PDB file of C-alpha atoms in Angstrom:
ATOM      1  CA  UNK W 985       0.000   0.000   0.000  1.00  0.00           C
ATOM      2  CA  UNK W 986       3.244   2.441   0.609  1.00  0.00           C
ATOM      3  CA  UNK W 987       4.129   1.437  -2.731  1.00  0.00           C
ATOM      4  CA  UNK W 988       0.725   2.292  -4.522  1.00  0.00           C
ATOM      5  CA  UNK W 989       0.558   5.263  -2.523  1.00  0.00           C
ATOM      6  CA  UNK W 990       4.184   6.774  -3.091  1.00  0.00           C
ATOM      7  CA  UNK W 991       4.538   5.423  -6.921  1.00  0.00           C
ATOM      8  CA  UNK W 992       0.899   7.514  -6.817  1.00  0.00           C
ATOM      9  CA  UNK W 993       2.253  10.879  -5.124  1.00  0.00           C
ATOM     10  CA  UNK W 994       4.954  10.628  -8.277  1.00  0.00           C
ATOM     11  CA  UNK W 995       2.109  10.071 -10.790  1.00  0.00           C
ATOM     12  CA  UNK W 996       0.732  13.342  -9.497  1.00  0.00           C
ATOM     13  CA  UNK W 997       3.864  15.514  -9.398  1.00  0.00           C
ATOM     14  CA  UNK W 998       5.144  14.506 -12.799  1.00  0.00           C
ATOM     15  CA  UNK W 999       1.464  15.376 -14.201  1.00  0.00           C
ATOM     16  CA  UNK W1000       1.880  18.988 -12.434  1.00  0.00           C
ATOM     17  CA  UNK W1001       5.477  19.420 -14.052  1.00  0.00           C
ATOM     18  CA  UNK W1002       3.939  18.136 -17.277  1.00  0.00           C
ATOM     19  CA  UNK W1003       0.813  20.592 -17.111  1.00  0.00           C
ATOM     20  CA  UNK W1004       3.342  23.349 -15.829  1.00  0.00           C
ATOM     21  CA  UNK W1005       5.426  22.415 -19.528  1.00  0.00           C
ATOM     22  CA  UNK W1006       2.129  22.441 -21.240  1.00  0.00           C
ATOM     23  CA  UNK W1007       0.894  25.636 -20.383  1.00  0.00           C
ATOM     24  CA  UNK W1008       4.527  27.127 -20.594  1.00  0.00           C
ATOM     25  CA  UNK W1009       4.460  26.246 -24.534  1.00  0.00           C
ATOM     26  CA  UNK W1010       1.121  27.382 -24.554  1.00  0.00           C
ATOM     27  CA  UNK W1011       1.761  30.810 -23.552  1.00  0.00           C
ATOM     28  CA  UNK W1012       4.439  30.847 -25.569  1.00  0.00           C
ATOM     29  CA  UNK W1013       2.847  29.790 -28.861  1.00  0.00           C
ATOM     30  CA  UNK W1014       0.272  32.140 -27.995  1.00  0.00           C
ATOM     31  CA  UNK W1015       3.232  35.205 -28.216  1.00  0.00           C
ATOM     32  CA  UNK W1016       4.605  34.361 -31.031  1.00  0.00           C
ATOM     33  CA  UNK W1017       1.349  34.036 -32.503  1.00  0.00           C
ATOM     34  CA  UNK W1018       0.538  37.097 -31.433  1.00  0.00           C
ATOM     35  CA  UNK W1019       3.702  38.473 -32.896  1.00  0.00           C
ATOM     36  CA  UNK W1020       3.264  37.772 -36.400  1.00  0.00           C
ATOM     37  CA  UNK W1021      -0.300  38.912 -36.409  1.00  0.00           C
ATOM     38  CA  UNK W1022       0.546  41.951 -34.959  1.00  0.00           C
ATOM     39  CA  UNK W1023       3.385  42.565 -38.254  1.00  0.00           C
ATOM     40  CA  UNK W1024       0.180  40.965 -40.528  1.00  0.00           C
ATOM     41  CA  UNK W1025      -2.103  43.733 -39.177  1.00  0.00           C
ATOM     42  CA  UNK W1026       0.141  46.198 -39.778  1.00  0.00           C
ATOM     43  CA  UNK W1027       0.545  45.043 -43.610  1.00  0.00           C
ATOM     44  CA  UNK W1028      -2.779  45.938 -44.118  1.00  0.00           C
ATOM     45  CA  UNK W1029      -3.064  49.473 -42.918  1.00  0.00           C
ATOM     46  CA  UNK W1030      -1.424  52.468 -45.157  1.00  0.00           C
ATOM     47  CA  UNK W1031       1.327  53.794 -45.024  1.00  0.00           C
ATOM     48  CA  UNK W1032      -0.082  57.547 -45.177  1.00  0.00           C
ATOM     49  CA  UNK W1033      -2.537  56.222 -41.749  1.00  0.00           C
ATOM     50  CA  UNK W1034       0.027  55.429 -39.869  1.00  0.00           C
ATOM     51  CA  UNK W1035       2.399  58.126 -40.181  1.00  0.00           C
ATOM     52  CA  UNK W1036       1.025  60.073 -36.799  1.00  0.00           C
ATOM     53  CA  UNK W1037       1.326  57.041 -34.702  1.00  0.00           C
ATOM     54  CA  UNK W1038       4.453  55.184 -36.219  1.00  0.00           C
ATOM     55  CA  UNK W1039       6.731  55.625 -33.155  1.00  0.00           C
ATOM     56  CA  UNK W1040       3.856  54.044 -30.624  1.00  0.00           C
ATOM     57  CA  UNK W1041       3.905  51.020 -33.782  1.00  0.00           C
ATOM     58  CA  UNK W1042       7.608  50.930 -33.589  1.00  0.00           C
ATOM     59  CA  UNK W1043       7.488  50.527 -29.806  1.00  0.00           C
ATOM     60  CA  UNK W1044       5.072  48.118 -29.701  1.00  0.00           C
ATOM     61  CA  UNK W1045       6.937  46.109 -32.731  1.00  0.00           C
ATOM     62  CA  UNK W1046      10.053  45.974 -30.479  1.00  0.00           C
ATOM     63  CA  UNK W1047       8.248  44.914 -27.615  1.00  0.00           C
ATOM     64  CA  UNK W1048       6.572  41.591 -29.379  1.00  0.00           C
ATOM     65  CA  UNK W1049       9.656  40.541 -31.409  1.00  0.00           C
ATOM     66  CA  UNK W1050      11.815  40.973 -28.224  1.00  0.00           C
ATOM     67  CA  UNK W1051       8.739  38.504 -26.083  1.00  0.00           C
ATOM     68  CA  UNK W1052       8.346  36.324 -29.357  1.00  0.00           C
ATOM     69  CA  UNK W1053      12.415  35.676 -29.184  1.00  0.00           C
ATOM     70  CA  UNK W1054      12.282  34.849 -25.600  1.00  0.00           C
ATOM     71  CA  UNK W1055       9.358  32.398 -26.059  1.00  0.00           C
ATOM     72  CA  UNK W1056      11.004  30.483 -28.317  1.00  0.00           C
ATOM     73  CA  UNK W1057      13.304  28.644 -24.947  1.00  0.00           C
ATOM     74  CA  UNK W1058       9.919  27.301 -24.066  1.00  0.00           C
ATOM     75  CA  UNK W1059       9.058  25.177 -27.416  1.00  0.00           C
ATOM     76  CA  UNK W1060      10.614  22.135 -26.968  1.00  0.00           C
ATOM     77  CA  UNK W1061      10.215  21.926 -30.997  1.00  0.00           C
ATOM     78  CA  UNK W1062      10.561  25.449 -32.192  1.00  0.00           C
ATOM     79  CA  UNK W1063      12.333  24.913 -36.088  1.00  0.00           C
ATOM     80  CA  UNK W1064       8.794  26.611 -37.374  1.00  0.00           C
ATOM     81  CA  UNK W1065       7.968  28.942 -34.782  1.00  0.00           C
ATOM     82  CA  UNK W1066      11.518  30.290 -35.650  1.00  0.00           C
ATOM     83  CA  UNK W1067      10.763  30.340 -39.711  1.00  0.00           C
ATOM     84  CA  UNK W1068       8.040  32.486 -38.635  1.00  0.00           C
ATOM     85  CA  UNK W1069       9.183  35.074 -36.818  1.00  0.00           C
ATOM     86  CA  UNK W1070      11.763  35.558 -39.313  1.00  0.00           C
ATOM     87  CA  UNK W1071       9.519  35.113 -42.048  1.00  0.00           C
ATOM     88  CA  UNK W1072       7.905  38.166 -40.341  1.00  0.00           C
ATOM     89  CA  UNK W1073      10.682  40.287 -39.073  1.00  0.00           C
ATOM     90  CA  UNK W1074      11.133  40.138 -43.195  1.00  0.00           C
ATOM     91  CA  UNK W1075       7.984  41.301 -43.555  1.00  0.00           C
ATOM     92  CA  UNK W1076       7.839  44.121 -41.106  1.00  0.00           C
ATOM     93  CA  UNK W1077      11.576  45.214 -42.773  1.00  0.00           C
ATOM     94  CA  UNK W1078       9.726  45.971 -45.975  1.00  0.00           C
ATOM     95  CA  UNK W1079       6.768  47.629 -44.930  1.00  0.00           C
ATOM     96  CA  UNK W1080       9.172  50.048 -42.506  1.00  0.00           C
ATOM     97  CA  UNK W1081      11.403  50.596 -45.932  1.00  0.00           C
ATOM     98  CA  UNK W1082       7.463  52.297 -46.994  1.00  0.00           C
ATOM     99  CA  UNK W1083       7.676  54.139 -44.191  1.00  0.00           C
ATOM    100  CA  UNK W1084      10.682  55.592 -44.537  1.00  0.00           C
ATOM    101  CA  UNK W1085       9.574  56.858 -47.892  1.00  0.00           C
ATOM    102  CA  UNK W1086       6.519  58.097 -46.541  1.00  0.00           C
ATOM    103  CA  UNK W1087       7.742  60.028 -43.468  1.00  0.00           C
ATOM    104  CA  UNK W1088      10.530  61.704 -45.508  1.00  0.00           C
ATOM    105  CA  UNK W1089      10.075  65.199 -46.297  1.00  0.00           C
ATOM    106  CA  UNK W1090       9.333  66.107 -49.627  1.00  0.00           C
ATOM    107  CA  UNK W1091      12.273  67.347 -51.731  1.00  0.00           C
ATOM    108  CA  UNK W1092      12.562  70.636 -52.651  1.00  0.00           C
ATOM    109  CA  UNK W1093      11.152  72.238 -55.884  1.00  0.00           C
ATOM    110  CA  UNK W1094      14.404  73.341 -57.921  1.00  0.00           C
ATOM    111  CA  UNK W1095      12.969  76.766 -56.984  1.00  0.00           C
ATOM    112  CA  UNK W1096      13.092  76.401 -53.403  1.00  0.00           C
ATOM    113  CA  UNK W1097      16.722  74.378 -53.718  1.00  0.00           C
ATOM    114  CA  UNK W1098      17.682  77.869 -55.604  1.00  0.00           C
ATOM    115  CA  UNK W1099      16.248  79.770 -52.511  1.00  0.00           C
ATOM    116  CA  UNK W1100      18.606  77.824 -50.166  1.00  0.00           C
ATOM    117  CA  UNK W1101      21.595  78.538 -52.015  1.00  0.00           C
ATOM    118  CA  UNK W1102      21.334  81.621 -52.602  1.00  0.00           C
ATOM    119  CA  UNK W1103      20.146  82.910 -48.762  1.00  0.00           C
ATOM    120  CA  UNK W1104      20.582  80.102 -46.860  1.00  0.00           C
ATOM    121  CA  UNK W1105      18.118  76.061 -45.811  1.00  0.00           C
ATOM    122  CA  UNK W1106      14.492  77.553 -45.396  1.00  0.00           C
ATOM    123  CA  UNK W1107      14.906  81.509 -45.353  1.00  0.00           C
ATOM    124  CA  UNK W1108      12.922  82.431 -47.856  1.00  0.00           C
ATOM    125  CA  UNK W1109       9.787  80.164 -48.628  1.00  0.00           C
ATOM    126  CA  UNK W1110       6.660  80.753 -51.091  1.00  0.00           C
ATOM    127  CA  UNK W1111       5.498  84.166 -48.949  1.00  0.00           C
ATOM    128  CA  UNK W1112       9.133  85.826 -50.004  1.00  0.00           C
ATOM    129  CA  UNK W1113       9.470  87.444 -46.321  1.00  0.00           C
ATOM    130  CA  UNK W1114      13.045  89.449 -46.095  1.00  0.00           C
ATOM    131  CA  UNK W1115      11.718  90.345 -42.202  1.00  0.00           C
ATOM    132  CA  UNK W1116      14.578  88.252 -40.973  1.00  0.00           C
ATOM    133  CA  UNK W1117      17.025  90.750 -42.974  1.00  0.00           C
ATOM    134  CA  UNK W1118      17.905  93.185 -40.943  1.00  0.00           C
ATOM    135  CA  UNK W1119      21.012  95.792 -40.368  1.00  0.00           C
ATOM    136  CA  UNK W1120      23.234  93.463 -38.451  1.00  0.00           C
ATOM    137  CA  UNK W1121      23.175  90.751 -41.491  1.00  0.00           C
ATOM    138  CA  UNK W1122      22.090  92.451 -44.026  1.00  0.00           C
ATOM    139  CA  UNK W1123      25.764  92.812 -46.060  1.00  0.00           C
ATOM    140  CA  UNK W1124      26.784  88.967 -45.214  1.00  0.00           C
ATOM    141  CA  UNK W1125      23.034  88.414 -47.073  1.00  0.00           C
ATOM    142  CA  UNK W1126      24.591  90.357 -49.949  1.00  0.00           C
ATOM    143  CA  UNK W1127      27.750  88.291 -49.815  1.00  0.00           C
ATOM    144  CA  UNK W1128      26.156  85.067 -49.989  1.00  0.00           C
ATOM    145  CA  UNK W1129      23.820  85.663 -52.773  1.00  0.00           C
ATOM    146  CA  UNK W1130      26.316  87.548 -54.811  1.00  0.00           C
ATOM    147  CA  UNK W1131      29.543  84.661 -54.556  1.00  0.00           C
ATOM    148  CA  UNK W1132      26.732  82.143 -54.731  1.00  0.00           C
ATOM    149  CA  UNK W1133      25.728  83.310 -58.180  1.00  0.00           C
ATOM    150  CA  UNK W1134      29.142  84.023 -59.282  1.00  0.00           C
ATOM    151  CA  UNK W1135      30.325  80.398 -58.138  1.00  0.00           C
ATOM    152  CA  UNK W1136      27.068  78.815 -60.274  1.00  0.00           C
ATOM    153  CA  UNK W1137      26.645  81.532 -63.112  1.00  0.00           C
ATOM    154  CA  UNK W1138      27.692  78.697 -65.637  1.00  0.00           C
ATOM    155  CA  UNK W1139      24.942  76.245 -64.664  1.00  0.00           C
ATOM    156  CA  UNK W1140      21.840  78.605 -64.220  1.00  0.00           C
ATOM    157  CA  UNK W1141      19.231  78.381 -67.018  1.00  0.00           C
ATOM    158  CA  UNK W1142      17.337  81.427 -68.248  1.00  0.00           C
ATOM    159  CA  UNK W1143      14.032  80.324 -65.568  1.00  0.00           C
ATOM    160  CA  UNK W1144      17.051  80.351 -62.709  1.00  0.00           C
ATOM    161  CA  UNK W1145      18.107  83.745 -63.789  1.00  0.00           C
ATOM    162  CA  UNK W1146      14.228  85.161 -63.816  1.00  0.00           C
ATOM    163  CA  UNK W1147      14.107  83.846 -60.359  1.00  0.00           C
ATOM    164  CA  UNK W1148      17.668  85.790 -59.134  1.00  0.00           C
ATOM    165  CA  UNK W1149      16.394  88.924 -60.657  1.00  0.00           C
ATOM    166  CA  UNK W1150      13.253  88.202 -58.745  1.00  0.00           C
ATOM    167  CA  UNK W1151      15.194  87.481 -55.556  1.00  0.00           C
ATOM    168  CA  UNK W1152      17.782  90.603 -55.971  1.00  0.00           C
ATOM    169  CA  UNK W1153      15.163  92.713 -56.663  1.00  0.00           C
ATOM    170  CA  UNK W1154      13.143  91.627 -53.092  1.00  0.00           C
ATOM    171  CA  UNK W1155      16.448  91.702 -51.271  1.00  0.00           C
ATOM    172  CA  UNK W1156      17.173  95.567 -52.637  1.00  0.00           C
ATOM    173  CA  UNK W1157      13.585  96.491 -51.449  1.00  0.00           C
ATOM    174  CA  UNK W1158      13.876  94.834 -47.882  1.00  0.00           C
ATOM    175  CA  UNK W1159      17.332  96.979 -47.822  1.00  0.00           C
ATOM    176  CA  UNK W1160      15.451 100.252 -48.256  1.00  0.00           C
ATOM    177  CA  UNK W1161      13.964  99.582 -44.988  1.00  0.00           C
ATOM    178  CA  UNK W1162      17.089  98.202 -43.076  1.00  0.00           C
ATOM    179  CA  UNK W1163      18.956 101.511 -44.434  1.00  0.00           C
ATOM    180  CA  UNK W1164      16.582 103.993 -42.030  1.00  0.00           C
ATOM    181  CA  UNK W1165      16.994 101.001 -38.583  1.00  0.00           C
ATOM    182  CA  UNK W1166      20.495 101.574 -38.574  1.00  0.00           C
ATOM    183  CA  UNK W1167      22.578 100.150 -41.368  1.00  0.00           C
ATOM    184  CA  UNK W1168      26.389 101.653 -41.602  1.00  0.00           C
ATOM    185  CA  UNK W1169      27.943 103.277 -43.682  1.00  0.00           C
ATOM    186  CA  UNK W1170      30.571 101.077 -43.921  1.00  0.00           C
ATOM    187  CA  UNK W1171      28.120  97.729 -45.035  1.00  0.00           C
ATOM    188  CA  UNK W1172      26.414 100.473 -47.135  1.00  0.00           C
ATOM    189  CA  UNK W1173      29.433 100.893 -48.962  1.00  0.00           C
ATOM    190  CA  UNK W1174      30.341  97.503 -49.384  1.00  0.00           C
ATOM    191  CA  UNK W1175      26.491  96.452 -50.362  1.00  0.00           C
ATOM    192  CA  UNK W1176      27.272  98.839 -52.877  1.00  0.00           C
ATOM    193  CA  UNK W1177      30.336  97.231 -54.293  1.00  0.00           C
ATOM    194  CA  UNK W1178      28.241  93.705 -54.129  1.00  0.00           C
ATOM    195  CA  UNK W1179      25.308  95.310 -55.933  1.00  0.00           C
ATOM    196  CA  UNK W1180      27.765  96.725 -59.017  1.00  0.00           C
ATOM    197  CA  UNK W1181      29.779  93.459 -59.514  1.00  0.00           C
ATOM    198  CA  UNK W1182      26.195  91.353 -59.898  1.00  0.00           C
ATOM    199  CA  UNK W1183      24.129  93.433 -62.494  1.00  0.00           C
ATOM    200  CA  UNK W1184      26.686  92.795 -65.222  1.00  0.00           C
ATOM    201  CA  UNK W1185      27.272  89.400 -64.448  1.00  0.00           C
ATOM    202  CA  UNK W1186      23.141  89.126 -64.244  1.00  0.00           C
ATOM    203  CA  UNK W1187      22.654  90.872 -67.293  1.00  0.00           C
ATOM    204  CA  UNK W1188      25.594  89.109 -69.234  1.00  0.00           C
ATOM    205  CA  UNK W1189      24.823  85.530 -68.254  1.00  0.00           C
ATOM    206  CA  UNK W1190      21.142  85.487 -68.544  1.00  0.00           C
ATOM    207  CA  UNK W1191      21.532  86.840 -72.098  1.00  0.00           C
ATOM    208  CA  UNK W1192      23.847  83.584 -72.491  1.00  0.00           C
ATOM    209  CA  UNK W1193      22.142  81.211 -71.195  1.00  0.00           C
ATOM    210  CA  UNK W1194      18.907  82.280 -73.050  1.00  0.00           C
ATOM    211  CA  UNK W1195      20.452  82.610 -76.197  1.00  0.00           C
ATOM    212  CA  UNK W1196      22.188  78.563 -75.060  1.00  0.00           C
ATOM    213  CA  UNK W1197      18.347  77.537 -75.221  1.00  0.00           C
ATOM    214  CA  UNK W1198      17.055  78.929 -78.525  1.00  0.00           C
ATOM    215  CA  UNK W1199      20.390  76.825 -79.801  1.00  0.00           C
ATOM    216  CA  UNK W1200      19.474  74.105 -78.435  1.00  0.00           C
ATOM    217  CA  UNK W1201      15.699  74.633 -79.585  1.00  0.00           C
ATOM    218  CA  UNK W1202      16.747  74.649 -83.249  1.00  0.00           C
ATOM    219  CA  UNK W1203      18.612  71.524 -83.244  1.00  0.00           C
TER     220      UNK W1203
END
């Protein structure tokens, strides 16, 4: 009867450690499952709808890969849970690729990369403001938009050239009002020297570079 009884106690242990294993697995399968619906779900949502919450998907993608990898040490078999995480993680790679495309800024219109050169990344956008021209900077604003456009003279087209007069002729107006807040004499004079070696070089080029493209028309 000690016998039955002990050989029984056993019985009942191993059948805990075995329904302790079972439900181990279990919970595991259940994560990775989880896992690679939560990349599947993602699949089918745009790109352009996610774009305001992608950080809170990335975060929550790096949480369920990360538990999906750990649950794999608790599948005694695991060969196809792991061919489908990575089968996902592939997945997931491509559609963040998207994203990256999608969260990108939109490149500059040659108009706006023209802009940048000539003042400087973002200071002067569609509504043309000069208010950020003032007495202080006014004759390094000169400088840069003068050497710019002597450096690059060779490569403007007749369009970039109607867009430099355009500029120069916004940046002279915005200097009638910095000359009564306070502008030297000194930048005055040296504006002045900027100002004389451009309209030439404007007036010389453009006629170039127009008469380049009825050449080229022809042919």
């Amino acid at each position: 009867m000690k016998n039955i009884s002990l050989l029984s106690g056993l019985a009942v242990i191993a059948l805990g450690f075995t329904s302790c294993k079972d439900e181990k697995q279990e919970k595991a399968q259940k994560t990775i499952d989880s896992y690679v619906s939560y990349v599947d779900s993602i699949k089918n949502v745009k790109a352009d709808d996610l774009k305001a919450d992608w950080k809170d998907v990335e975060a929550e993608y790096d949480r369920r890969v990360t538990d999906a990898q750990v649950a794999l040490a608790d599948i005694k078999d695991n060969k196809a849970d792991i061919e489908k995480i990575n089968t996902s993680k592939v997945k997931y790679e491509e559609f963040r690729n998207e994203m990256v495309k999608v969260l990108a800024p939109p490149a500059p219109s040659p108009k706006q990369q023209l802009r940048n050169a000539l003042f400087g990344e973002g200071k002067i956008g569609d509504d043309m403001s000069f208010a950020w021209v003032n007495a202080k900077n006014i004759h390094s604003v000169y400088q840069q938009f003068v050497h710019t456009v002597e450096n690059n003279k060779d490569s403007y087209s007749r369009e970039d050239w109607d867009e430099i007069k355009l500029m120069y002729e916004a940046l002279d107006s915005r200097k009638n009002t910095v000359e009564k807040e306070g502008l030297t004499s000194s930048d005055n004079r040296k504006i002045a020297g900027l100002k004389l070696k451009f309209a030439p070089m404007y007036t010389l080029n453009r006629m170039g570079a127009k008469s380049k493209e009825t050449a080229e028309a022809k042919k």
